Coordinates of N, CA and C in Angstrom, one line a residue:
X1 N -1.2 8.0 -15.8 CA -1.6 7.7 -14.5 C -0.8 8.7 -13.3
X2 N -1.7 8.9 -12.5 CA -1.4 9.7 -11.5 C -1.4 9.2 -10.0
X3 N -0.7 9.6 -9.5 CA -0.4 9.4 -8.2 C -0.5 10.6 -6.7
X4 N -1.6 10.4 -6.0 CA -1.6 11.5 -5.2 C -1.4 11.1 -3.8
X5 N -0.4 11.6 -3.1 CA -0.5 11.2 -1.7 C -1.4 11.6 -0.6
X6 N -2.0 10.9 0.1 CA -3.4 11.2 0.9 C -3.0 11.3 2.3
X7 N -2.0 11.1 2.8 CA -1.3 10.9 4.2 C -2.1 11.7 5.3
X8 N -1.3 13.1 4.6 CA -1.7 14.4 5.6 C -3.6 14.6 5.4
X9 N -4.0 14.2 4.6 CA -5.2 14.6 4.5 C -6.4 13.5 5.3
X10 N -5.4 12.3 5.7 CA -6.2 11.0 6.4 C -5.7 10.6 7.5
X11 N -5.1 11.9 8.2 CA -4.4 11.8 9.4 C -5.3 11.0 10.6
X12 N -6.2 11.0 10.6 CA -7.4 10.2 11.7 C -7.3 8.9 11.3
X13 N -7.4 8.3 10.2 CA -6.9 7.0 9.5 C -5.7 6.4 9.9
X14 N -4.8 7.1 9.8 CA -3.3 6.9 9.6 C -3.0 6.8 11.1
X15 N -3.7 7.4 12.2 CA -3.1 7.4 13.8 C -4.0 6.0 14.4
X16 N -5.1 5.8 13.8 CA -5.9 4.8 14.3 C -5.3 3.6 13.9
X17 N -5.1 3.6 12.5 CA -4.9 2.1 12.1 C -3.2 2.1 12.6
X18 N -2.2 2.7 12.6 CA -0.8 2.7 13.4 C -0.8 1.7 14.5
X19 N -2.2 2.4 15.5 CA -2.1 1.7 16.7 C -2.8 0.5 16.8
X20 N -3.8 0.2 15.8 CA -4.4 -1.3 15.4 C -3.6 -2.2 14.9
X21 N -2.9 -1.8 14.0 CA -1.9 -2.7 13.3 C -0.4 -3.1 13.9
X22 N 0.0 -2.0 14.5 CA 1.2 -2.4 15.0 C 2.3 -1.7 14.3
X23 N 1.9 -1.3 12.9 CA 2.7 -0.5 12.0 C 3.5 0.5 12.6
X24 N 4.7 1.0 12.2 CA 5.2 2.1 12.8 C 5.0 3.8 11.9
X25 N 4.8 3.4 10.9 CA 3.9 4.3 9.9 C 3.3 3.6 9.0
X26 N 2.3 4.7 8.2 CA 1.0 4.2 7.4 C 1.3 5.3 6.4
X27 N 1.1 5.2 5.0 CA 1.0 6.2 4.1 C -0.4 5.7 3.2
X28 N -0.9 6.8 2.8 CA -2.2 6.3 1.9 C -1.8 7.2 0.3
X29 N -2.2 6.5 -0.4 CA -2.4 7.2 -1.7 C -3.6 7.0 -2.6
X30 N -3.8 8.2 -3.3 CA -4.8 7.6 -4.2 C -4.2 7.6 -5.8
X31 N -4.9 6.6 -6.4 CA -4.1 6.2 -8.0 C -5.4 6.6 -8.9
X32 N -5.2 7.7 -9.7 CA -6.0 7.8 -10.7 C -7.2 8.2 -10.4
X33 N -7.6 8.2 -9.1 CA -9.1 8.4 -8.8 C -9.9 6.9 -8.7
X34 N -9.2 5.9 -9.1 CA -9.8 4.6 -9.2 C -9.4 3.5 -8.2
X35 N -8.3 3.8 -7.8 CA -7.6 2.7 -6.4 C -7.2 3.8 -5.4
X36 N -7.0 2.8 -4.4 CA -6.5 3.5 -2.9 C -5.5 2.5 -2.6
X37 N -4.2 3.2 -2.5 CA -3.2 2.2 -1.9 C -3.0 2.7 -0.5
X38 N -2.8 1.6 0.4 CA -2.5 1.6 1.9 C -0.9 0.9 2.3
X39 N -0.1 1.9 2.6 CA 1.2 1.5 2.5 C 1.6 1.1 4.1
X40 N 1.8 0.2 4.9 CA 1.9 -0.2 6.2 C 3.4 -0.7 6.4
X41 N 4.1 0.5 7.2 CA 5.6 0.0 7.6 C 5.6 -0.8 9.0
X42 N 6.4 -1.9 8.8 CA 6.7 -2.8 9.9 C 8.3 -3.0 10.1
X43 N 8.7 -3.2 11.0 CA 10.3 -3.4 11.3 C 10.7 -4.3 10.3
X44 N 9.9 -5.6 9.9 CA 10.7 -6.4 9.1 C 10.2 -6.4 7.5
X45 N 9.2 -5.7 7.2 CA 8.8 -5.6 6.0 C 7.7 -4.7 5.7
X46 N 7.3 -4.3 4.8 CA 6.2 -3.3 4.2 C 5.0 -4.1 3.5
X47 N 3.8 -3.7 3.9 CA 2.6 -4.3 3.5 C 2.0 -3.3 2.8
X48 N 1.5 -3.7 1.5 CA 0.4 -2.9 0.7 C -0.8 -3.4 0.8
X49 N -1.8 -2.6 0.8 CA -3.0 -2.8 0.9 C -3.8 -2.0 -0.9
X50 N -4.3 -2.9 -1.7 CA -4.5 -2.1 -2.8 C -6.2 -2.4 -2.7
X51 N -6.8 -1.0 -3.4 CA -8.6 -1.5 -3.1 C -9.0 -0.3 -4.0
X52 N -9.9 -1.1 -5.0 CA -10.4 -0.3 -6.1 C -11.9 0.6 -5.4
X53 N -12.0 1.7 -6.0 CA -13.0 2.3 -5.5 C -14.6 2.2 -6.4
X54 N -15.4 2.2 -5.7 CA -16.7 1.8 -6.6 C -17.1 0.1 -6.8
X55 N -18.0 0.0 -7.5 CA -18.6 -1.5 -7.9 C -17.3 -2.2 -8.5
X56 N -16.3 -2.0 -9.4 CA -15.5 -2.7 -10.0 C -14.8 -3.5 -9.2
X57 N -14.8 -4.6 -9.1 CA -14.0 -5.4 -7.9 C -12.4 -5.2 -8.3
X58 N -11.6 -5.3 -7.0 CA -10.2 -5.2 -7.2 C -9.8 -6.9 -7.7
X59 N -8.5 -6.3 -8.8 CA -8.0 -7.9 -9.0 C -6.5 -7.7 -8.8
X60 N -5.9 -8.8 -9.5 CA -4.2 -8.8 -9.4 C -4.2 -7.9 -10.5
X61 N -4.9 -8.0 -11.6 CA -4.3 -7.1 -12.7 C -4.1 -5.9 -12.0
X62 N -4.7 -5.2 -11.4 CA -4.5 -3.8 -10.5 C -3.0 -3.7 -9.9
X63 N -2.9 -4.7 -9.3 CA -1.5 -4.7 -8.8 C -0.4 -4.8 -9.9
X64 N -0.7 -5.6 -11.0 CA 0.5 -5.8 -12.0 C 0.3 -4.3 -12.8
X65 N -0.8 -3.5 -12.9 CA -0.6 -2.1 -13.2 C 0.1 -0.9 -12.4
X66 N 0.0 -1.4 -10.9 CA 0.7 -0.5 -10.1 C 2.3 -0.6 -10.2
X67 N 2.5 -2.1 -10.1 CA 3.8 -2.7 -10.0 C 4.6 -2.2 -11.5
X68 N 4.0 -2.1 -12.6 CA 4.6 -1.6 -13.8 C 4.7 -0.2 -13.8
X69 N 4.6 0.5 -12.9 CA 5.0 2.0 -12.5 C 6.4 1.8 -12.0
X70 N 6.7 1.2 -10.9 CA 8.1 1.0 -10.4 C 8.4 1.9 -9.8
X71 N 7.8 2.9 -9.6 CA 8.2 4.1 -8.4 C 7.1 4.9 -7.9
X72 N 6.7 4.9 -6.7 CA 6.0 5.5 -5.9 C 6.5 6.4 -4.8
X73 N 7.5 6.2 -4.2 CA 8.3 6.5 -3.4 C 9.6 5.8 -3.4
X74 N 11.0 6.3 -2.9 CA 12.0 6.0 -2.8 C 12.4 4.7 -1.9
X75 N 11.5 4.5 -0.8 CA 11.7 3.2 0.3 C 10.9 2.3 -0.5
X76 N 9.9 2.3 -1.3 CA 9.2 1.0 -2.0 C 10.0 0.6 -3.0
X77 N 10.3 -0.8 -3.2 CA 10.7 -1.2 -4.4 C 9.6 -2.4 -4.6
X78 N 9.1 -1.9 -5.9 CA 7.8 -2.8 -6.2 C 8.1 -4.0 -6.7
X79 N 9.8 -4.2 -7.0 CA 10.0 -5.3 -7.5 C 10.5 -6.5 -6.6
X80 N 10.5 -6.1 -5.3 CA 10.9 -6.9 -4.3 C 9.6 -7.6 -3.4
X81 N 8.9 -8.2 -4.2 CA 7.9 -8.8 -3.8 C 7.9 -10.1 -2.9
X82 N 7.6 -10.3 -1.8 CA 7.7 -11.7 -1.2 C 6.4 -12.4 -1.4
X83 N 5.2 -11.6 -1.5 CA 4.0 -12.3 -1.2 C 2.8 -11.6 -2.1
X84 N 1.8 -11.9 -2.8 CA 0.6 -11.4 -3.4 C -0.5 -12.6 -2.9
X85 N -1.6 -11.8 -2.5 CA -2.7 -12.3 -2.5 C -3.9 -11.6 -2.6
X86 N -5.1 -12.2 -3.0 CA -6.0 -11.3 -3.2 C -7.4 -11.9 -2.5
X87 N -7.5 -10.8 -1.4 CA -8.8 -11.1 -0.5 C -10.1 -10.8 -1.2
X88 N -10.4 -11.8 -1.8 CA -11.9 -11.8 -2.5 C -13.1 -11.3 -1.7
X89 N -13.2 -11.4 -0.3 CA -14.4 -11.4 0.5 C -14.3 -9.8 0.7
X90 N -13.0 -9.2 1.2 CA -12.9 -7.6 1.4 C -12.5 -7.1 0.2
X91 N -12.1 -7.6 -1.2 CA -11.9 -7.1 -2.4 C -10.7 -6.3 -2.0
X92 N -9.6 -6.9 -1.8 CA -8.3 -6.3 -1.5 C -7.1 -7.1 -2.2
X93 N -6.2 -6.5 -2.8 CA -5.2 -7.1 -3.1 C -4.0 -7.0 -2.1
X94 N -3.2 -7.8 -1.3 CA -2.2 -7.5 -0.2 C -0.8 -7.9 -0.9
X95 N 0.1 -7.0 -0.6 CA 1.5 -7.5 -1.5 C 2.1 -7.3 0.2
X96 N 3.5 -8.1 -0.2 CA 4.0 -7.8 1.2 C 5.4 -7.4 0.3
X97 N 6.4 -6.5 1.0 CA 7.5 -6.4 0.2 C 9.0 -6.3 1.2
X98 N 9.9 -6.9 0.6 CA 10.9 -6.6 1.4 C 11.7 -5.0 1.9
X99 N 11.9 -4.8 2.8 CA 12.5 -3.2 3.1 C 13.6 -3.3 2.7
X100 N 13.7 -1.9 2.2 CA 15.3 -1.6 2.0 C 16.4 -1.2 2.9
X101 N 15.8 -1.0 4.1 CA 16.4 -0.6 5.2 C 15.9 -1.5 6.2
X102 N 17.1 -2.2 7.2 CA 16.7 -3.3 8.2 C 15.9 -2.2 9.4
X103 N 16.4 -1.1 9.6 CA 15.4 -0.5 10.7 C 14.8 0.9 10.5
X104 N 14.0 1.0 11.4 CA 13.1 2.3 11.1 C 14.2 3.8 11.1
X105 N 13.3 4.6 10.1 CA 13.9 6.2 10.1 C 13.6 6.7 11.1
X106 N 14.4 6.9 12.2 CA 13.8 7.7 13.5 C 14.7 9.0 13.4

């Protein structure tokens, strides 16, 4: 499995969605050219949004596969899960993680 950080290639998306969501930072990743992972950093938590490319629907199993990697970035502890839910309408899995630090890294 390979993970490519795409944040610098998607700067327009990051700028637009940082303003829209209120997140102070957003990172984007491509996983095996099968999934996109969006990481939204908020003051109190981290929100992950996982979505499959193409026709195949996104499922909770996709999250379990990612969680099994257990390391994407040092500031993401994939085992500190607060909540996981599947948005079937938008075909996305949403994950809320606890933050490792209590404040922004400014």
